[in-house]
mmCIF file of C-alpha atoms and ligand atoms in Angstrom:
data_model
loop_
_atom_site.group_PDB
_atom_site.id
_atom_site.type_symbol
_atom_site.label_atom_id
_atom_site.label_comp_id
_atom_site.label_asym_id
_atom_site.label_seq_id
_atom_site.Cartn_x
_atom_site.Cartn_y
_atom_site.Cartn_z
ATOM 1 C CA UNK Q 1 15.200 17.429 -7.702
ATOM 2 C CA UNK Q 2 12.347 19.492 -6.210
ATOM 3 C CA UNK Q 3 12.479 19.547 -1.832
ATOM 4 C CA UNK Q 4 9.358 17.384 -1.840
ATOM 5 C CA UNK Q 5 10.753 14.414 -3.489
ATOM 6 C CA UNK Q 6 13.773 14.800 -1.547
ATOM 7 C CA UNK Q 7 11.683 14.475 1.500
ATOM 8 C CA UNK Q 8 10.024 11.735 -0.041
ATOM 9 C CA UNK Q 9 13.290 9.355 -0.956
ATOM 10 C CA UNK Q 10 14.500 10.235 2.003
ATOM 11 C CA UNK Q 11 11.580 8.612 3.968
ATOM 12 C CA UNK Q 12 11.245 5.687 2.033
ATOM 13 C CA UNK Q 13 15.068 5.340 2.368
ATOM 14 C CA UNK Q 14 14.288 5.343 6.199
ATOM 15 C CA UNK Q 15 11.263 3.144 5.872
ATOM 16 C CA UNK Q 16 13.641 0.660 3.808
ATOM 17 C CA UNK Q 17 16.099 0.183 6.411
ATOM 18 C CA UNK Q 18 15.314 -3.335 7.662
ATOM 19 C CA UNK Q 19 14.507 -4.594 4.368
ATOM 20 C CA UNK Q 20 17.754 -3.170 2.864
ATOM 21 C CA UNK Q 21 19.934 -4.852 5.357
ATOM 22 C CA UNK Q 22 18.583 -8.041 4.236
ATOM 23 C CA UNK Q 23 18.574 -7.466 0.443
ATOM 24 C CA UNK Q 24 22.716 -5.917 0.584
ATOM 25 C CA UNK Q 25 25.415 -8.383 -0.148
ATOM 26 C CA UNK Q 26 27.675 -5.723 1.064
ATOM 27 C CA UNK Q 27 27.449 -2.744 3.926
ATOM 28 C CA UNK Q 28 24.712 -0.672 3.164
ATOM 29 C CA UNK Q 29 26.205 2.255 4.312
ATOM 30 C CA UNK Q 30 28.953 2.134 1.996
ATOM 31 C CA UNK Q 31 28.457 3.133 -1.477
ATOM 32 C CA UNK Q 32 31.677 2.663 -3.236
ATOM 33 C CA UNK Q 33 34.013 1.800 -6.518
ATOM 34 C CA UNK Q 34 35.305 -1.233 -4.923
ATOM 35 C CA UNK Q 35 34.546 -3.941 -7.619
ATOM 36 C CA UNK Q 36 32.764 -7.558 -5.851
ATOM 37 C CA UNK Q 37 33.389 -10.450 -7.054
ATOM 38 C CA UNK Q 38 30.118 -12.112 -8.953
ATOM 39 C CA UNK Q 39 29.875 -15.982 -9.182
ATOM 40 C CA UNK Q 40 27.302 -18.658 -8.539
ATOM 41 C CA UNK Q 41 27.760 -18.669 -5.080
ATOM 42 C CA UNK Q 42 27.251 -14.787 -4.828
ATOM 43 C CA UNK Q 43 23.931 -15.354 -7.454
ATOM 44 C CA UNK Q 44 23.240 -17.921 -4.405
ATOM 45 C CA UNK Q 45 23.007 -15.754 -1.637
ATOM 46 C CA UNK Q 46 22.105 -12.774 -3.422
ATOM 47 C CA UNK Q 47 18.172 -15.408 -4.376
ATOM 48 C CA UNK Q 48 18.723 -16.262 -1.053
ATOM 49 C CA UNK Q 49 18.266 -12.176 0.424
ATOM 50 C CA UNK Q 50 15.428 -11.996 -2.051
ATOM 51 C CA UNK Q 51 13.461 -14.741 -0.810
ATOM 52 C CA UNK Q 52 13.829 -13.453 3.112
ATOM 53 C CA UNK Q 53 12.819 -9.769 2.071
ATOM 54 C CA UNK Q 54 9.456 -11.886 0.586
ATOM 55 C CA UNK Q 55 10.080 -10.772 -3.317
ATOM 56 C CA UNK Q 56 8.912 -14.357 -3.755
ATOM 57 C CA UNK Q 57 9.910 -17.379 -4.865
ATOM 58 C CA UNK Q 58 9.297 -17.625 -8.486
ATOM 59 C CA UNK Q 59 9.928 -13.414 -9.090
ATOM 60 C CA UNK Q 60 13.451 -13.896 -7.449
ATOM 61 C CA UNK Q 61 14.271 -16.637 -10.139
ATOM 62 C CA UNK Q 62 13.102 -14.426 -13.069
ATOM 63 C CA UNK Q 63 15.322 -11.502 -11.747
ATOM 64 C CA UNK Q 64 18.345 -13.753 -10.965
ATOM 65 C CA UNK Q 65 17.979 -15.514 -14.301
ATOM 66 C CA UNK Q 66 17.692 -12.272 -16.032
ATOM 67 C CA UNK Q 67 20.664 -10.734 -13.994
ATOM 68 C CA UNK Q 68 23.245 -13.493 -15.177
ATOM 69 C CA UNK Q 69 22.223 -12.820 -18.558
ATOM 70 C CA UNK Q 70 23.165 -9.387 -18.070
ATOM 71 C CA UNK Q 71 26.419 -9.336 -16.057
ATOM 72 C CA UNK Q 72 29.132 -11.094 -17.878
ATOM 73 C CA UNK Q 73 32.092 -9.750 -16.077
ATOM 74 C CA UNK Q 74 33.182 -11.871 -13.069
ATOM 75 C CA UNK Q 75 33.288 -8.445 -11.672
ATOM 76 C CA UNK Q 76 31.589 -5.306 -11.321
ATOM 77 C CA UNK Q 77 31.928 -2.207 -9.155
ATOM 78 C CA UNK Q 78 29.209 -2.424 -6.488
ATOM 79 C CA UNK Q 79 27.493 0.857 -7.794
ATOM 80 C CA UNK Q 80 27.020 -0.457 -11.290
ATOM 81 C CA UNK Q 81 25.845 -3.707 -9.923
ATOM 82 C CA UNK Q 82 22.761 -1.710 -7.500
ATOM 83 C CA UNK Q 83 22.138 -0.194 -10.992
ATOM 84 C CA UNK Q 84 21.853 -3.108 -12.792
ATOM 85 C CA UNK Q 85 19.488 -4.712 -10.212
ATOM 86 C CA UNK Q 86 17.495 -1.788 -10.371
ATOM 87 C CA UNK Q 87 16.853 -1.924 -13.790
ATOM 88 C CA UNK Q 88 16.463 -5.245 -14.059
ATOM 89 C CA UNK Q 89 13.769 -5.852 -11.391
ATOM 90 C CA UNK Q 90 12.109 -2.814 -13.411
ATOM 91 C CA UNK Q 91 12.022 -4.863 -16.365
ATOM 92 C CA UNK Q 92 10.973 -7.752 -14.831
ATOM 93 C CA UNK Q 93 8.107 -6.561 -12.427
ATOM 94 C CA UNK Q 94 6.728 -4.965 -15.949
ATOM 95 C CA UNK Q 95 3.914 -3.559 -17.356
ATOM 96 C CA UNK Q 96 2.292 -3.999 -13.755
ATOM 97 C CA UNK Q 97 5.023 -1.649 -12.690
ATOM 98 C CA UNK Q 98 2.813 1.261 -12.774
ATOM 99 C CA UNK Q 99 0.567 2.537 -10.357
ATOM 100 C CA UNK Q 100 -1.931 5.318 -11.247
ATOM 101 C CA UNK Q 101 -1.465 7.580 -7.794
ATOM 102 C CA UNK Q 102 -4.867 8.237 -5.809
ATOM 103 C CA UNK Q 103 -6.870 11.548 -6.981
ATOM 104 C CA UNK Q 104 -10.066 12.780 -6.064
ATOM 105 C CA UNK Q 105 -12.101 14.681 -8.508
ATOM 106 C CA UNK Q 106 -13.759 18.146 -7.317
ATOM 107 C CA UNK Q 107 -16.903 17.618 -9.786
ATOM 108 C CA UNK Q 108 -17.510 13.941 -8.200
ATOM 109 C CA UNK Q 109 -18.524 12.301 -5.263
ATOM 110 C CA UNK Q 110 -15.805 10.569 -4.155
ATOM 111 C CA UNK Q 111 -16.021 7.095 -2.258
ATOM 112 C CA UNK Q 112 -13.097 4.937 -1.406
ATOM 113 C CA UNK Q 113 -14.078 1.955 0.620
ATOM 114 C CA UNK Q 114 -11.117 0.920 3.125
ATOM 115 C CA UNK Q 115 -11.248 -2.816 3.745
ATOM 116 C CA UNK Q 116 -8.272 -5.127 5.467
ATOM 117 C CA UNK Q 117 -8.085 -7.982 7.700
ATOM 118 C CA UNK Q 118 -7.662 -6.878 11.927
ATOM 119 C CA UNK Q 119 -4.753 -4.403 12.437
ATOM 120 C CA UNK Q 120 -3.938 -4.347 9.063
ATOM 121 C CA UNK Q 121 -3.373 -0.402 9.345
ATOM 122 C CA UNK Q 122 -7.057 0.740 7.853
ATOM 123 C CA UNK Q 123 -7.810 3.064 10.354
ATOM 124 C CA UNK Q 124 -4.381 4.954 10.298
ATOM 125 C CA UNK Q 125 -4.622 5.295 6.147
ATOM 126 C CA UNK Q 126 -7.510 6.499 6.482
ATOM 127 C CA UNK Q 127 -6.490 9.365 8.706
ATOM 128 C CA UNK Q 128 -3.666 10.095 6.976
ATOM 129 C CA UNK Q 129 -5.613 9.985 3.528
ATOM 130 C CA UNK Q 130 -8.337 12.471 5.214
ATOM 131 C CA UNK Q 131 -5.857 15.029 6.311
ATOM 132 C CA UNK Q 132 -3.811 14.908 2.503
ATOM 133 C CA UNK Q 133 -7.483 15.282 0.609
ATOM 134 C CA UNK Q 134 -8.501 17.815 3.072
ATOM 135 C CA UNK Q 135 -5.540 20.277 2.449
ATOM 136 C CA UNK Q 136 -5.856 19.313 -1.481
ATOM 137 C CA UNK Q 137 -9.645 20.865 -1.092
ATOM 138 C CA UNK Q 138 -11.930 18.545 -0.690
ATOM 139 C CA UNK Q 139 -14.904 17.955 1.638
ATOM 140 C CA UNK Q 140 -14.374 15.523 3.791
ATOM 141 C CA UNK Q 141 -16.732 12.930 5.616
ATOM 142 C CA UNK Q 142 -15.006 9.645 7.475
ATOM 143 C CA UNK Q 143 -17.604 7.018 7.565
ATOM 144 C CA UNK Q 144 -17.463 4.372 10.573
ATOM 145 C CA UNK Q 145 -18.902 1.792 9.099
ATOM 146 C CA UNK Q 146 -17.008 -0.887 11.781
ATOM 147 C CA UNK Q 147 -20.579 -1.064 14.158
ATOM 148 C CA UNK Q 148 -19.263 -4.670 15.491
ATOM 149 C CA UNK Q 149 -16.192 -3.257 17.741
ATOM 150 C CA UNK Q 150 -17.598 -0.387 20.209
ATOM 151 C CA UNK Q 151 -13.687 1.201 20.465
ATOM 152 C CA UNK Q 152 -13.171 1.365 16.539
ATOM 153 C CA UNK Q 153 -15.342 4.575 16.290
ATOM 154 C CA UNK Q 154 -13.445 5.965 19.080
ATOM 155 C CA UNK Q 155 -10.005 5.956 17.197
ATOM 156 C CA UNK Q 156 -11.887 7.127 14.049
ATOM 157 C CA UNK Q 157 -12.793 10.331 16.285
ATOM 158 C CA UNK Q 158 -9.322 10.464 17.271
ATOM 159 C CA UNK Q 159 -8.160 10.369 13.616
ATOM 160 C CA UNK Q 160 -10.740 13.069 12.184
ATOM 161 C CA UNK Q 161 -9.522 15.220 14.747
ATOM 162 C CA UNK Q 162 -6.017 14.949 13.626
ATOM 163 C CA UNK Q 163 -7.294 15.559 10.768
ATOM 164 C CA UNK Q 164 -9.438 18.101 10.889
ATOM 165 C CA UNK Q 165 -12.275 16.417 9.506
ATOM 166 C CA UNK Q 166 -15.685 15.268 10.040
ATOM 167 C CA UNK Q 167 -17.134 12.271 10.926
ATOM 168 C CA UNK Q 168 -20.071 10.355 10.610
ATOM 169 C CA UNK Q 169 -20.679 7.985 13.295
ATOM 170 C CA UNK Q 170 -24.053 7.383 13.952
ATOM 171 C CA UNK Q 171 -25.072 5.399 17.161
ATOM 172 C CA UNK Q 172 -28.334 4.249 16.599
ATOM 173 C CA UNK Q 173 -27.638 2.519 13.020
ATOM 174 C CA UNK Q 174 -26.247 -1.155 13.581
ATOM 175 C CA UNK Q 175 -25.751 -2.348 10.286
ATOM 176 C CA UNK Q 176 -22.715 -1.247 8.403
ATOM 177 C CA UNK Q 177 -24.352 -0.958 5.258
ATOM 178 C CA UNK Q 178 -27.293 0.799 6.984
ATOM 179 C CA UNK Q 179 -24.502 3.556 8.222
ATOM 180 C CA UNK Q 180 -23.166 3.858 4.291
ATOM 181 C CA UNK Q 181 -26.249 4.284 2.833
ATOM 182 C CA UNK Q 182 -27.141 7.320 5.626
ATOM 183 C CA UNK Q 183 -23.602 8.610 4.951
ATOM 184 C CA UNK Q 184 -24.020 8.727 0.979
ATOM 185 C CA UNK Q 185 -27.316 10.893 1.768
ATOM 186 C CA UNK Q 186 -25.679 13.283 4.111
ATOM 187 C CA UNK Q 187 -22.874 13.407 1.406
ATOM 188 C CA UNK Q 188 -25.671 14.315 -1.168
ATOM 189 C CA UNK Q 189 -27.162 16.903 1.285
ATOM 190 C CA UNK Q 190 -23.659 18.580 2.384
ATOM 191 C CA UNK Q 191 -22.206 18.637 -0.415
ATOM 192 C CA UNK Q 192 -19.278 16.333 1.254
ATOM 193 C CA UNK Q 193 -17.096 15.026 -2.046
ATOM 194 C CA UNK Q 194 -15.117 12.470 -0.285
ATOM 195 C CA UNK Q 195 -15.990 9.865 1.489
ATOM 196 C CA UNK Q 196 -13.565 8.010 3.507
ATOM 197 C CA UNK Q 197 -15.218 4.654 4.576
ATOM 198 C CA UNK Q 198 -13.819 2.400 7.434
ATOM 199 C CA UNK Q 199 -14.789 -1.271 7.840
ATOM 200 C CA UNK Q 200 -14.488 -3.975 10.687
ATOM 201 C CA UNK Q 201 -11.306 -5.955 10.595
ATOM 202 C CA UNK Q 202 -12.654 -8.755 9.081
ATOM 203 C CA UNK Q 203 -10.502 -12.306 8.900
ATOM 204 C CA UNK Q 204 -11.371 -13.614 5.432
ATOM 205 C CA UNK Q 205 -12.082 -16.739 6.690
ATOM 206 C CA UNK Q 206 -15.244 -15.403 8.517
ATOM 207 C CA UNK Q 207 -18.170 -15.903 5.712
ATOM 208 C CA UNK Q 208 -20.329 -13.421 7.287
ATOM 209 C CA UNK Q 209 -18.149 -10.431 7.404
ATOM 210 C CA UNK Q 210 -17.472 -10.831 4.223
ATOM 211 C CA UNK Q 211 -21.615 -11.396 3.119
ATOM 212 C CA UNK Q 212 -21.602 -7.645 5.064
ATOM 213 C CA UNK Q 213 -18.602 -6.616 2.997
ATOM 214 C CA UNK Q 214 -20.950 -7.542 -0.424
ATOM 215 C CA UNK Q 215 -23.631 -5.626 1.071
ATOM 216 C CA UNK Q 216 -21.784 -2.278 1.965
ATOM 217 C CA UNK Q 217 -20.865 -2.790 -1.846
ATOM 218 C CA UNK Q 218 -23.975 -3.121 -3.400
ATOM 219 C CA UNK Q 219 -25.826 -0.417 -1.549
ATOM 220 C CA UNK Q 220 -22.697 1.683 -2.485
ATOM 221 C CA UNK Q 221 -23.269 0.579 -6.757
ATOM 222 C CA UNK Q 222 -26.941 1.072 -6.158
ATOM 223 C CA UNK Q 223 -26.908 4.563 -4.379
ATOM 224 C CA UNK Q 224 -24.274 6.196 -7.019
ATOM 225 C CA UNK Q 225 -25.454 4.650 -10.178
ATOM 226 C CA UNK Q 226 -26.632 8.011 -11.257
ATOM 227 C CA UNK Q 227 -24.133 10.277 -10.144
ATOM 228 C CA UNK Q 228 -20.524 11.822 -11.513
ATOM 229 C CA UNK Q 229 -18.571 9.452 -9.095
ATOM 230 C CA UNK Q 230 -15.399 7.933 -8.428
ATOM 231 C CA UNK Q 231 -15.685 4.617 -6.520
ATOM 232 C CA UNK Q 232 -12.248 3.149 -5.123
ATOM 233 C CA UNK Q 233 -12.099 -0.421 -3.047
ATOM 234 C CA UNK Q 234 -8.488 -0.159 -1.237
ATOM 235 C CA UNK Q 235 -7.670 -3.026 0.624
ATOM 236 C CA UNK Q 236 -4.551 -2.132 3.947
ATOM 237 C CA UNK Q 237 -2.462 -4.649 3.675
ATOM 238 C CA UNK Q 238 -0.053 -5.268 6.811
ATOM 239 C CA UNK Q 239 3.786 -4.957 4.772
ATOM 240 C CA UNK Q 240 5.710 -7.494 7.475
ATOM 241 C CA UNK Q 241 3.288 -10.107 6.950
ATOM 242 C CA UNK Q 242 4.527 -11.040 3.486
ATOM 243 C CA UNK Q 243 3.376 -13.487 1.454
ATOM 244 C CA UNK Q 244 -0.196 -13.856 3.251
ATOM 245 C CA UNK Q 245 -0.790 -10.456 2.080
ATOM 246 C CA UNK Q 246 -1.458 -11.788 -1.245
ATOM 247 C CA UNK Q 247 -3.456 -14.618 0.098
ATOM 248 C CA UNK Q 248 -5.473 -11.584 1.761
ATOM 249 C CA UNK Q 249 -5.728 -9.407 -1.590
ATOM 250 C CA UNK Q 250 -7.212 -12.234 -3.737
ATOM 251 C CA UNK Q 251 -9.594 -13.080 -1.227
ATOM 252 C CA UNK Q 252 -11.089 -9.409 -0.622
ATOM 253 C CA UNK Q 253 -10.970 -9.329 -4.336
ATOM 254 C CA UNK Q 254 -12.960 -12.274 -5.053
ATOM 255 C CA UNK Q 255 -15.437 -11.225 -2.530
ATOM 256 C CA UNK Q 256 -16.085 -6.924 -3.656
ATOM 257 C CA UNK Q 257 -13.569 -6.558 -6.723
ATOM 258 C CA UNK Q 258 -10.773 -3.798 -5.486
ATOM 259 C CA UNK Q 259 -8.968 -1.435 -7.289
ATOM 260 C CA UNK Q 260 -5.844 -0.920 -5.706
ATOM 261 C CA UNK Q 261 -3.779 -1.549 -2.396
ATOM 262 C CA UNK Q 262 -2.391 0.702 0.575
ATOM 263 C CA UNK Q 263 0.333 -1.178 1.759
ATOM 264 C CA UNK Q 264 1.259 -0.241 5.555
ATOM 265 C CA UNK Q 265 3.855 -0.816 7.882
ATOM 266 C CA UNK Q 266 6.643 -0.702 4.709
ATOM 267 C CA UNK Q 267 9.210 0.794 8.065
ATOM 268 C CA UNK Q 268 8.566 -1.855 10.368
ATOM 269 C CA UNK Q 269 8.747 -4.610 7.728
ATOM 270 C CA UNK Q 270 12.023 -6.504 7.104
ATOM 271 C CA UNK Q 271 10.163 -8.564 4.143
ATOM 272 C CA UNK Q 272 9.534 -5.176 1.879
ATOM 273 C CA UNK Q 273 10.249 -6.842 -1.279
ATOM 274 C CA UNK Q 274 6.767 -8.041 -0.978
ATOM 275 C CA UNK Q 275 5.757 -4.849 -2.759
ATOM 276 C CA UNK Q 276 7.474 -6.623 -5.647
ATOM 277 C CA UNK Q 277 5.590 -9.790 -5.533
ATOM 278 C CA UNK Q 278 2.275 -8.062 -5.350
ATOM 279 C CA UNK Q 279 2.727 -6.567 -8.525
ATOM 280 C CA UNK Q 280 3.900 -9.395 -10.345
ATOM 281 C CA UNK Q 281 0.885 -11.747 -9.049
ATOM 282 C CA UNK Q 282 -2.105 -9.289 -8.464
ATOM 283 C CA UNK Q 283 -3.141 -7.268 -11.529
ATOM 284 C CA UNK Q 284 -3.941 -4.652 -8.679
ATOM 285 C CA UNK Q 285 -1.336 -1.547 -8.125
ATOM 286 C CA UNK Q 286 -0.126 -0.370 -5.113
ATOM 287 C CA UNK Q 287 -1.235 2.941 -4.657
ATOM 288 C CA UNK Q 288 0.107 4.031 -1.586
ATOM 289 C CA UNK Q 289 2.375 2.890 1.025
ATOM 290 C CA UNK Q 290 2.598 3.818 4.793
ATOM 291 C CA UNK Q 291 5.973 4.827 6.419
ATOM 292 C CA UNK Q 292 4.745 5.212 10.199
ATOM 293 C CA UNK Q 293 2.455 5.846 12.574
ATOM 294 C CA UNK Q 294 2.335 9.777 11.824
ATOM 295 C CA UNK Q 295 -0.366 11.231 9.785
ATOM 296 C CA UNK Q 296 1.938 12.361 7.017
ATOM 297 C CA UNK Q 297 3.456 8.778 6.998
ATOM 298 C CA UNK Q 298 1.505 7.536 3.950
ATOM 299 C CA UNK Q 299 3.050 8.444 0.424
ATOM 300 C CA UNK Q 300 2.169 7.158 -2.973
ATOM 301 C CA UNK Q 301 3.737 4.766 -4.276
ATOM 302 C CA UNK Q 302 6.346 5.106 -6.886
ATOM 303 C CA UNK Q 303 8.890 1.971 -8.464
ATOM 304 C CA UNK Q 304 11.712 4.361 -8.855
ATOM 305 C CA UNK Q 305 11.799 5.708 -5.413
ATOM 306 C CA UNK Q 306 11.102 2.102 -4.173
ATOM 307 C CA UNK Q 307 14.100 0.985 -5.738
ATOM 308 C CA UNK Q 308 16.059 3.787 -4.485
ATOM 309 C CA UNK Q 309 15.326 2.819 -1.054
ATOM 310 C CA UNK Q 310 15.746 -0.767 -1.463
ATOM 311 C CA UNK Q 311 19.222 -0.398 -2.594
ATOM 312 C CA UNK Q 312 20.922 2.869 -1.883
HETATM 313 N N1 GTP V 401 4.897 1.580 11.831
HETATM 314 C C1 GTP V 401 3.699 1.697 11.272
HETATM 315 N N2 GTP V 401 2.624 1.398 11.981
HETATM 316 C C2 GTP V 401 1.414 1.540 11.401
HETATM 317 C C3 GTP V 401 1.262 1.984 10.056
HETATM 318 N N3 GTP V 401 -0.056 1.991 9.769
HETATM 319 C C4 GTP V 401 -0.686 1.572 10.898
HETATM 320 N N4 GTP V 401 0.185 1.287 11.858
HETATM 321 C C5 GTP V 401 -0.080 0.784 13.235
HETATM 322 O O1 GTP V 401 -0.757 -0.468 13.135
HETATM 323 C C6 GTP V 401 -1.658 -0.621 14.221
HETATM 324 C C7 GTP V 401 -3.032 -0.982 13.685
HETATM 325 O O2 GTP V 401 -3.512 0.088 12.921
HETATM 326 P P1 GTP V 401 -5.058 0.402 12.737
HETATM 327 O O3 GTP V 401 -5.143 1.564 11.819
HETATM 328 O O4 GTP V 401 -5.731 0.501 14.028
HETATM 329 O O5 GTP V 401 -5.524 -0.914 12.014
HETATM 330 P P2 GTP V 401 -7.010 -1.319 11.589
HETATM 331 O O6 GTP V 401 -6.876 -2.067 10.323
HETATM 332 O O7 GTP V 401 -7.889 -0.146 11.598
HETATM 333 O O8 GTP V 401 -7.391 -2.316 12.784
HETATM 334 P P3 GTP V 401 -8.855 -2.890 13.188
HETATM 335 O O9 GTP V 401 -9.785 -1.743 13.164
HETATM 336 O O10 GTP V 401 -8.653 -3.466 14.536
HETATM 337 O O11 GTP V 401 -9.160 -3.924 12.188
HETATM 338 C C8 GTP V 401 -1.625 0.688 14.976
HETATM 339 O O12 GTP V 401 -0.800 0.535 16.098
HETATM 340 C C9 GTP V 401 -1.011 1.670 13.999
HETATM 341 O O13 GTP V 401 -0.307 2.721 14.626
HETATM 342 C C10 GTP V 401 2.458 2.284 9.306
HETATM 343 O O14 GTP V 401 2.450 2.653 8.122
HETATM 344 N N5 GTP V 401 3.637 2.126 9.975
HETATM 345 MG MG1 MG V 402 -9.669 0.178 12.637
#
């Protein structure tokens, strides 16, 4: 196993922790042979853990159902049992499963659009995605397309910084799609290749956010049409809100069509099985997932190293 993965497993592992100690039947820290006994009661608690670490309702059932089918033996060492839920849940969570990571392509223009409810975590991704793309090669431009909240262009400065980006944060532009369109030009002129574009918190509920939302899109569609380009819609969602993430996805969706989600906050969330859910209900992957507040916090997502950390 090459250093970086190590690194990687090991931070999800760490990022797991709360969610772990609400999945394990037994003490996490203890891997051992010791065989546990496996009954109805056990199958109980066991849909039970799943349901408080938010893998859903109906998702829990499947995997449950499919895990009696699978264990016959009243009991099982502990270590062939982690196994077995492993593989199951990879069975079950299915073709959805996989998650194309996040590229950017040197011969395009790049544009991912970063959109979330408040606090979600879009202003941190985006950070941390500038700073990975920048020491992959590319040009980068952050776009502060949030004009309604005077600080949010602030803590985009502070970000790019980190970063060692640039930003474009015009003053005198007050409509977001206004600032996108400007940014797309100096892109053209600069020879930027990725664009990195926040957006205002908006709560879904508020109709005109999300009419602004539609707009940033179109004039995005209209302004590339002709060029090599690669246009992705992430939406942040907030990992220890659960289930309302979903609620959040579809919504967003409905209103601009996205193409996959950053999930943040996976370390401070004790409801991680969400992750799970999403996949099975969304036909959207996650992409990445954030592991802190650092700007190398934000890795891309991968089921097997999930699982890892979810049970091990
Ligand atoms: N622990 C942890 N905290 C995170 C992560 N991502 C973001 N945060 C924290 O979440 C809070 C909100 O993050 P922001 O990036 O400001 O969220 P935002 O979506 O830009 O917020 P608005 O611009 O107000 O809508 C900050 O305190 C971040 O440090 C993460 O992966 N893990
Ligand atoms: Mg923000």
């Amino acid at each position: 196993m090459s250093n970086w993965l190590k690194d990687n497993i090991s931070k999800i592992k760490d990022a797991l922790f709360k969610t772990r100690r609400v999945i394990a039947c037994y003490d996490p820290a203890e891997i051992n042979n010791e065989s546990i006994n496996i009954n109805d009661e056990f199958y109980n608690d066991l849909f039970e853990r799943f349901i408080k670490a938010d893998i859903g309702a109906e998702l829990s059932e499947e995997i449950v159902s499919n895990l009696k089918k699978q264990i016959q033996n009243q009991k099982i060492k502990e270590i062939d049992f982690k196994n077995k839920v492993k593989e199951v849940i990879k069975n079950t969570v299915g073709a959805g499963a996989s998650s194309p990571s996040i590229q950017h392509d040197t011969n395009k223009l790049n544009i991912f659009l970063v959109v979330g409810v408040n606090g979600s975590g879009k202003t941190t991704s985006i950070g941390k995605l500038a700073k990975r793309f920048k020491e992959n090669g590319a040009k980068v431009l952050i776009v502060a397309a949030d004009t309604f909240r005077a600080a949010a262009g602030d803590q985009l400065l502070i970000w790019a910084e980190r970063a060692g980006v640039e930003i474009f944060a015009p003053l005198e532009i007050k409509k977001p799609d206004a600032v996108v369109f400007s940014a797309i030009e100096k892109a053209k002129k600069e020879n930027y290749n990725l664009l990195l574009i926040d957006t205002a918190g908006r709560l879904h509920s508020q109709t005109n956010l999300m009419d602004e939302l539609k707009k940033i899109d179109q004039v995005i569609v209209k302004a590339i049409h002709e060029l090599p380009q690669q246009y992705e819609k992430l939406i942040v969602l907030d990992a220890t809100i659960g289930q309302n993430a979903i609620t959040q996805a579809e919504l967003f969706s409905k209103a601009i069509g996205l193409t996959g989600i950053v999930l943040a906050k996976l370390d401070s969330s004790a409801k991680g099985g969400v992750v799970l859910n999403i996949m099975n209900k969304l036909s959207l992957p996650v992409k990445l997932i954030g592991l802190g507040e650092k700007i190398d916090d934000l890795v891309d997502f991968n089921l097997d190293e999930y699982l890892e950390g979810f049970f091990m």
